[in-house]
mmCIF file of C-alpha atoms in Angstrom:
data_model
loop_
_atom_site.group_PDB
_atom_site.id
_atom_site.type_symbol
_atom_site.label_atom_id
_atom_site.label_comp_id
_atom_site.label_asym_id
_atom_site.label_seq_id
_atom_site.Cartn_x
_atom_site.Cartn_y
_atom_site.Cartn_z
ATOM 1 C CA MET H 267 -3.069 20.027 -18.730
ATOM 2 C CA THR H 268 -6.586 19.852 -17.279
ATOM 3 C CA ARG H 269 -9.254 18.221 -19.436
ATOM 4 C CA VAL H 270 -12.952 18.821 -18.761
ATOM 5 C CA PHE H 271 -15.876 16.652 -19.825
ATOM 6 C CA CYS H 272 -19.588 17.396 -19.563
ATOM 7 C CA ASN H 273 -22.126 14.589 -19.288
ATOM 8 C CA GLY H 274 -19.614 12.113 -20.688
ATOM 9 C CA ARG H 275 -18.321 14.137 -23.671
ATOM 10 C CA PRO H 276 -15.617 16.802 -24.061
ATOM 11 C CA ALA H 277 -16.930 20.062 -22.629
ATOM 12 C CA THR H 278 -17.631 22.969 -24.965
ATOM 13 C CA VAL H 279 -17.269 26.684 -24.274
ATOM 14 C CA ASP H 280 -21.033 26.870 -23.807
ATOM 15 C CA ASP H 281 -20.900 24.034 -21.250
ATOM 16 C CA LEU H 282 -18.304 25.926 -19.210
ATOM 17 C CA ALA H 283 -19.664 29.458 -19.557
ATOM 18 C CA GLY H 284 -22.287 29.064 -16.849
ATOM 19 C CA PRO H 285 -19.995 27.518 -14.201
ATOM 20 C CA ALA H 286 -17.288 30.069 -15.018
ATOM 21 C CA LEU H 287 -19.571 33.080 -14.625
ATOM 22 C CA ARG H 288 -21.764 31.900 -11.749
ATOM 23 C CA SER H 289 -20.627 30.136 -8.575
ATOM 24 C CA ASP H 290 -23.594 27.807 -8.384
ATOM 25 C CA GLY H 291 -23.193 24.113 -7.765
ATOM 26 C CA HIS H 292 -21.216 21.640 -5.702
ATOM 27 C CA PHE H 293 -18.316 19.269 -6.222
ATOM 28 C CA THR H 294 -16.038 16.591 -4.871
ATOM 29 C CA THR H 295 -12.349 15.934 -5.514
ATOM 30 C CA PHE H 296 -10.188 12.852 -5.208
ATOM 31 C CA GLN H 297 -6.976 11.200 -6.315
ATOM 32 C CA LEU H 298 -7.321 8.345 -8.792
ATOM 33 C CA ARG H 299 -4.611 5.683 -8.818
ATOM 34 C CA ASP H 300 -4.715 2.691 -11.176
ATOM 35 C CA ARG H 301 -8.409 3.513 -11.835
ATOM 36 C CA ALA H 302 -9.254 3.129 -8.142
ATOM 37 C CA VAL H 303 -10.238 5.641 -5.445
ATOM 38 C CA HIS H 304 -10.201 5.586 -1.666
ATOM 39 C CA GLY H 305 -13.739 6.227 -0.428
ATOM 40 C CA LEU H 306 -15.360 6.305 -3.860
ATOM 41 C CA ASP H 307 -18.701 5.400 -2.301
ATOM 42 C CA LEU H 308 -18.401 8.385 0.047
ATOM 43 C CA HIS H 309 -17.789 10.749 -2.870
ATOM 44 C CA LEU H 310 -20.834 9.418 -4.701
ATOM 45 C CA GLN H 311 -22.965 9.772 -1.569
ATOM 46 C CA ARG H 312 -21.734 13.358 -1.161
ATOM 47 C CA LEU H 313 -22.709 14.289 -4.728
ATOM 48 C CA ASP H 314 -26.164 12.757 -4.441
ATOM 49 C CA ALA H 315 -26.890 14.297 -1.034
ATOM 50 C CA ALA H 316 -25.802 17.788 -2.121
ATOM 51 C CA SER H 317 -27.846 17.544 -5.340
ATOM 52 C CA ARG H 318 -30.919 16.696 -3.306
ATOM 53 C CA VAL H 319 -30.345 19.587 -0.885
ATOM 54 C CA LEU H 320 -29.430 22.265 -3.441
ATOM 55 C CA PHE H 321 -31.492 21.220 -6.458
ATOM 56 C CA ASP H 322 -34.145 18.840 -5.101
ATOM 57 C CA THR H 323 -32.873 16.277 -7.583
ATOM 58 C CA ALA H 324 -31.248 12.898 -6.997
ATOM 59 C CA LEU H 325 -27.965 12.205 -8.758
ATOM 60 C CA PRO H 326 -27.652 8.473 -9.478
ATOM 61 C CA ALA H 327 -24.218 6.982 -8.886
ATOM 62 C CA THR H 328 -24.395 5.264 -12.265
ATOM 63 C CA ARG H 329 -24.645 8.610 -14.048
ATOM 64 C CA VAL H 330 -21.585 9.982 -12.258
ATOM 65 C CA MET H 331 -19.566 6.828 -12.878
ATOM 66 C CA ASN H 332 -20.508 6.658 -16.550
ATOM 67 C CA GLY H 333 -19.246 10.214 -16.989
ATOM 68 C CA LEU H 334 -16.038 9.492 -15.079
ATOM 69 C CA ARG H 335 -15.292 6.318 -17.043
ATOM 70 C CA ALA H 336 -15.936 8.070 -20.346
ATOM 71 C CA ALA H 337 -13.523 10.852 -19.414
ATOM 72 C CA LEU H 338 -10.800 8.434 -18.296
ATOM 73 C CA ASP H 339 -11.201 6.343 -21.436
ATOM 74 C CA ALA H 340 -11.053 9.429 -23.655
ATOM 75 C CA ILE H 341 -7.551 10.327 -22.488
ATOM 76 C CA SER H 342 -6.427 6.769 -21.695
ATOM 77 C CA THR H 343 -5.295 7.459 -18.141
ATOM 78 C CA ARG H 344 -5.356 5.422 -14.928
ATOM 79 C CA ASP H 345 -3.981 8.120 -12.601
ATOM 80 C CA ALA H 346 -5.328 11.642 -12.170
ATOM 81 C CA SER H 347 -6.493 14.397 -9.879
ATOM 82 C CA VAL H 348 -10.251 14.325 -10.367
ATOM 83 C CA ARG H 349 -12.893 16.932 -9.673
ATOM 84 C CA ILE H 350 -16.567 16.160 -10.304
ATOM 85 C CA THR H 351 -18.751 19.268 -10.341
ATOM 86 C CA VAL H 352 -22.549 19.357 -10.489
ATOM 87 C CA VAL H 353 -24.197 22.510 -11.833
ATOM 88 C CA PRO H 354 -27.577 23.543 -13.245
ATOM 89 C CA GLY H 355 -27.665 22.777 -16.953
ATOM 90 C CA ALA H 356 -29.272 20.995 -19.848
ATOM 91 C CA GLY H 357 -28.456 17.494 -18.686
ATOM 92 C CA GLU H 358 -30.752 14.895 -17.159
ATOM 93 C CA GLY H 359 -32.802 16.317 -14.280
ATOM 94 C CA GLY H 360 -31.640 19.838 -15.160
ATOM 95 C CA LEU H 361 -28.110 19.074 -13.979
ATOM 96 C CA ASP H 362 -24.793 18.889 -15.795
ATOM 97 C CA VAL H 363 -22.023 16.665 -14.437
ATOM 98 C CA LEU H 364 -18.561 18.041 -15.210
ATOM 99 C CA VAL H 365 -15.535 15.763 -14.822
ATOM 100 C CA SER H 366 -12.158 17.524 -14.678
ATOM 101 C CA LEU H 367 -8.954 15.503 -15.001
ATOM 102 C CA ALA H 368 -5.516 16.863 -14.132
ATOM 103 C CA LEU H 369 -2.134 15.381 -13.334
ATOM 104 C CA PRO H 370 -2.050 13.259 -10.160
ATOM 105 C CA ALA H 371 -0.889 15.113 -7.050
ATOM 106 C CA GLU H 372 0.732 14.117 -3.788
ATOM 107 C CA PRO H 373 0.443 15.842 -0.392
ATOM 108 C CA ASP H 374 3.139 18.197 0.822
ATOM 109 C CA VAL H 375 5.298 16.577 3.483
ATOM 110 C CA ALA H 376 6.491 19.635 5.414
ATOM 111 C CA PRO H 377 4.474 20.228 8.627
ATOM 112 C CA MET H 378 2.136 23.213 8.347
ATOM 113 C CA ARG H 379 2.271 26.454 10.300
ATOM 114 C CA LEU H 380 -1.264 27.744 10.801
ATOM 115 C CA ARG H 381 -2.803 31.142 11.485
ATOM 116 C CA SER H 382 -6.194 31.049 13.168
ATOM 117 C CA VAL H 383 -9.045 33.242 11.955
ATOM 118 C CA VAL H 384 -12.650 33.605 13.046
ATOM 119 C CA PHE H 385 -14.600 32.313 10.075
ATOM 120 C CA GLN H 386 -17.302 29.772 9.346
ATOM 121 C CA ARG H 387 -18.478 28.768 5.885
ATOM 122 C CA GLU H 388 -22.125 29.154 4.942
ATOM 123 C CA PHE H 389 -23.823 25.819 4.224
ATOM 124 C CA ALA H 390 -20.734 24.257 5.752
ATOM 125 C CA ALA H 391 -21.971 20.678 5.389
ATOM 126 C CA ILE H 392 -21.984 20.994 1.563
ATOM 127 C CA LYS H 393 -18.855 21.143 -0.603
ATOM 128 C CA HIS H 394 -20.297 23.965 -2.689
ATOM 129 C CA ALA H 395 -18.773 26.217 -5.312
ATOM 130 C CA GLY H 396 -18.547 29.293 -3.047
ATOM 131 C CA THR H 397 -14.851 28.828 -2.299
ATOM 132 C CA PHE H 398 -13.588 32.434 -2.525
ATOM 133 C CA PRO H 399 -13.342 33.068 1.248
ATOM 134 C CA LEU H 400 -11.471 29.799 1.808
ATOM 135 C CA PHE H 401 -8.665 30.787 -0.525
ATOM 136 C CA GLU H 402 -8.714 34.431 0.558
ATOM 137 C CA HIS H 403 -8.077 33.398 4.178
ATOM 138 C CA GLN H 404 -5.403 31.005 2.949
ATOM 139 C CA ARG H 405 -3.718 33.859 1.022
ATOM 140 C CA ARG H 406 -3.857 36.151 4.043
ATOM 141 C CA ALA H 407 -2.342 33.447 6.249
ATOM 142 C CA ARG H 408 0.520 33.007 3.806
ATOM 143 C CA ALA H 409 1.063 36.747 3.579
ATOM 144 C CA ALA H 410 1.420 36.735 7.386
ATOM 145 C CA GLY H 411 4.119 34.062 7.222
ATOM 146 C CA ALA H 412 2.018 30.958 7.841
ATOM 147 C CA ASP H 413 1.190 28.120 5.460
ATOM 148 C CA ASP H 414 -2.586 28.023 5.802
ATOM 149 C CA ALA H 415 -5.600 29.195 7.782
ATOM 150 C CA LEU H 416 -7.313 27.458 10.685
ATOM 151 C CA PHE H 417 -10.983 28.367 11.048
ATOM 152 C CA VAL H 418 -12.448 29.120 14.471
ATOM 153 C CA ASP H 419 -16.174 29.750 14.902
ATOM 154 C CA ALA H 420 -17.769 32.693 16.716
ATOM 155 C CA ALA H 421 -17.894 30.645 19.928
ATOM 156 C CA GLY H 422 -14.111 30.215 19.844
ATOM 157 C CA ARG H 423 -14.096 26.560 18.763
ATOM 158 C CA VAL H 424 -11.716 25.129 16.186
ATOM 159 C CA ILE H 425 -13.785 23.682 13.316
ATOM 160 C CA GLU H 426 -11.694 23.036 10.173
ATOM 161 C CA GLY H 427 -8.950 24.305 7.892
ATOM 162 C CA SER H 428 -9.263 26.081 4.567
ATOM 163 C CA VAL H 429 -9.692 22.904 2.515
ATOM 164 C CA TRP H 430 -9.092 20.178 5.072
ATOM 165 C CA ASN H 431 -10.224 18.621 8.330
ATOM 166 C CA LEU H 432 -7.974 18.110 11.293
ATOM 167 C CA GLY H 433 -7.441 15.752 14.173
ATOM 168 C CA LEU H 434 -5.512 15.967 17.433
ATOM 169 C CA TRP H 435 -3.397 13.204 18.984
ATOM 170 C CA ASP H 436 -2.246 12.954 22.611
ATOM 171 C CA GLY H 437 -0.516 9.613 22.249
ATOM 172 C CA THR H 438 -3.557 7.528 23.141
ATOM 173 C CA THR H 439 -6.643 9.188 21.600
ATOM 174 C CA ILE H 440 -7.537 10.869 18.311
ATOM 175 C CA VAL H 441 -9.754 13.920 18.951
ATOM 176 C CA TRP H 442 -11.936 15.248 16.136
ATOM 177 C CA PRO H 443 -13.109 18.875 16.615
ATOM 178 C CA GLN H 444 -16.869 19.161 17.008
ATOM 179 C CA GLY H 445 -18.557 21.914 15.022
ATOM 180 C CA ASP H 446 -20.398 22.956 11.891
ATOM 181 C CA ALA H 447 -17.872 21.993 9.220
ATOM 182 C CA LEU H 448 -17.573 20.005 6.018
ATOM 183 C CA ARG H 449 -17.036 16.380 6.982
ATOM 184 C CA GLY H 450 -14.411 15.199 4.538
ATOM 185 C CA THR H 451 -14.135 11.798 2.924
ATOM 186 C CA ARG H 452 -10.548 11.324 4.183
ATOM 187 C CA GLU H 453 -11.681 12.157 7.707
ATOM 188 C CA ARG H 454 -14.386 9.489 7.478
ATOM 189 C CA LEU H 455 -11.964 6.927 6.039
ATOM 190 C CA LEU H 456 -9.490 7.565 8.851
ATOM 191 C CA GLN H 457 -12.233 7.306 11.448
ATOM 192 C CA ALA H 458 -13.234 3.908 10.069
ATOM 193 C CA GLY H 459 -9.586 2.896 9.978
ATOM 194 C CA PHE H 460 -8.911 3.884 13.574
ATOM 195 C CA THR H 461 -11.976 1.917 14.611
ATOM 196 C CA ALA H 462 -10.619 -1.119 12.757
ATOM 197 C CA LEU H 463 -7.254 -0.701 14.501
ATOM 198 C CA GLY H 464 -8.851 -0.262 17.913
ATOM 199 C CA VAL H 465 -7.475 3.273 18.347
ATOM 200 C CA ARG H 466 -9.515 5.356 20.777
ATOM 201 C CA GLN H 467 -11.348 8.342 19.246
ATOM 202 C CA SER H 468 -13.565 11.136 20.535
ATOM 203 C CA THR H 469 -15.444 14.063 18.997
ATOM 204 C CA ARG H 470 -15.724 17.140 21.194
ATOM 205 C CA PRO H 471 -15.322 20.937 21.133
ATOM 206 C CA VAL H 472 -11.683 22.028 20.737
ATOM 207 C CA VAL H 473 -10.310 25.502 21.457
ATOM 208 C CA PRO H 474 -7.130 26.943 19.872
ATOM 209 C CA GLY H 475 -5.313 26.868 23.214
ATOM 210 C CA GLU H 476 -5.322 23.070 23.093
ATOM 211 C CA MET H 477 -3.344 23.073 19.860
ATOM 212 C CA ARG H 478 0.163 23.217 21.268
ATOM 213 C CA ALA H 479 2.739 20.763 22.629
ATOM 214 C CA PRO H 480 2.545 18.100 23.977
ATOM 215 C CA THR H 481 -0.463 17.594 21.669
ATOM 216 C CA ALA H 482 0.192 16.600 18.053
ATOM 217 C CA ALA H 483 -2.172 17.411 15.184
ATOM 218 C CA PHE H 484 -2.663 16.626 11.517
ATOM 219 C CA ALA H 485 -4.606 17.912 8.530
ATOM 220 C CA CYS H 486 -6.354 15.544 6.137
ATOM 221 C CA ASN H 487 -8.137 15.813 2.805
ATOM 222 C CA ALA H 488 -8.479 13.830 -0.399
ATOM 223 C CA ARG H 489 -4.837 14.447 -1.253
ATOM 224 C CA GLY H 490 -3.559 12.900 1.975
ATOM 225 C CA GLN H 491 -2.408 13.726 5.497
ATOM 226 C CA ARG H 492 -0.006 16.400 6.713
ATOM 227 C CA MET H 493 1.350 17.156 10.173
ATOM 228 C CA ILE H 494 0.707 20.525 11.828
ATOM 229 C CA ALA H 495 3.788 22.252 13.238
ATOM 230 C CA SER H 496 2.254 25.275 14.950
ATOM 231 C CA VAL H 497 -0.821 27.459 15.425
ATOM 232 C CA ASP H 498 -0.338 31.218 15.840
ATOM 233 C CA GLY H 499 3.312 30.623 16.662
ATOM 234 C CA HIS H 500 2.648 27.989 19.326
ATOM 235 C CA ALA H 501 4.441 24.741 18.505
ATOM 236 C CA LEU H 502 2.698 21.385 18.511
ATOM 237 C CA ALA H 503 4.417 18.071 19.080
ATOM 238 C CA LEU H 504 5.603 16.283 15.944
ATOM 239 C CA ASP H 505 5.044 12.714 17.070
ATOM 240 C CA PRO H 506 7.158 10.545 14.728
ATOM 241 C CA GLN H 507 4.699 7.649 15.160
ATOM 242 C CA LEU H 508 1.623 9.604 14.015
ATOM 243 C CA PRO H 509 2.253 9.558 10.221
ATOM 244 C CA ALA H 510 2.661 5.775 10.331
ATOM 245 C CA LEU H 511 -0.497 5.420 12.402
ATOM 246 C CA LEU H 512 -2.446 7.486 9.869
ATOM 247 C CA ALA H 513 -1.097 5.369 7.017
ATOM 248 C CA GLN H 514 -2.067 2.175 8.857
ATOM 249 C CA ALA H 515 -5.590 3.485 9.433
ATOM 250 C CA LEU H 516 -6.010 4.374 5.752
ATOM 251 C CA ALA H 517 -4.608 0.998 4.684
ATOM 252 C CA THR H 518 -7.544 -0.746 6.372
ATOM 253 C CA GLN H 519 -9.873 0.911 3.821
ATOM 254 C CA ALA H 520 -9.377 -0.675 0.402
ATOM 255 C CA PRO H 521 -9.592 1.568 -2.693
ATOM 256 C CA MET H 522 -12.625 0.989 -4.917
ATOM 257 C CA ALA H 523 -12.181 0.386 -8.652
ATOM 258 C CA VAL H 524 -14.086 2.789 -10.897
ATOM 259 C CA ASP H 525 -14.879 -0.059 -13.280
ATOM 260 C CA ASP H 526 -16.743 -2.072 -10.654
ATOM 261 C CA PRO H 527 -20.565 -1.901 -10.720
ATOM 262 C CA VAL H 528 -22.174 0.681 -8.428
ATOM 263 C CA GLY H 529 -25.584 0.593 -6.788
#
């Protein structure tokens, strides 16, 4: 069962009415394990940056963490799927901070079959509440027999998936598609990890025709990493060494405890 807290206390119907009826605000999601989070600092930076852009208001990390700790303490849990949403409200600075806690989740392990679609999110650099088109394209992809949607911009460049980033692997280099997309926290953690491991990386434009064997590819988001089996019916390589390489890269980035002080 999902539990929602607003500004450090259990949310009321009035607290949730605005967010439910108006898609205004931004959010971040992550998996909490033993009261620690991979890339916690990146999530806090994301929330502050988006609050400044959308609402011209800073969102101190201490305020977010106080609300998260209060929610975790209230239900006595150390493991959860967490969503922190920032919306206009009666809280400090005219903003309410909603913390939603649900059961912890793990990534699917089956490689994904993708269906490409020409689509680019508005305000793509912000993880905002306008998520309807993401899930609508995902539904249409599944209705067509695929597992998810791959977004291609008007110039024909691969940019991102419905709720994930992607990388390509040719056996020597990780390629990150260049384009106007949401830069995910897991993507940034993996990039730092590959740098620590000395794995070559590049960021450049990618076209759908590149996403086929002998290239391998993966999707990544806060839930984890998942291999990509095909795009529009064209098979990609399923390099058996790639999942281990991704895990090694992530392992170089230590989780951050939510009870540690934040700046």
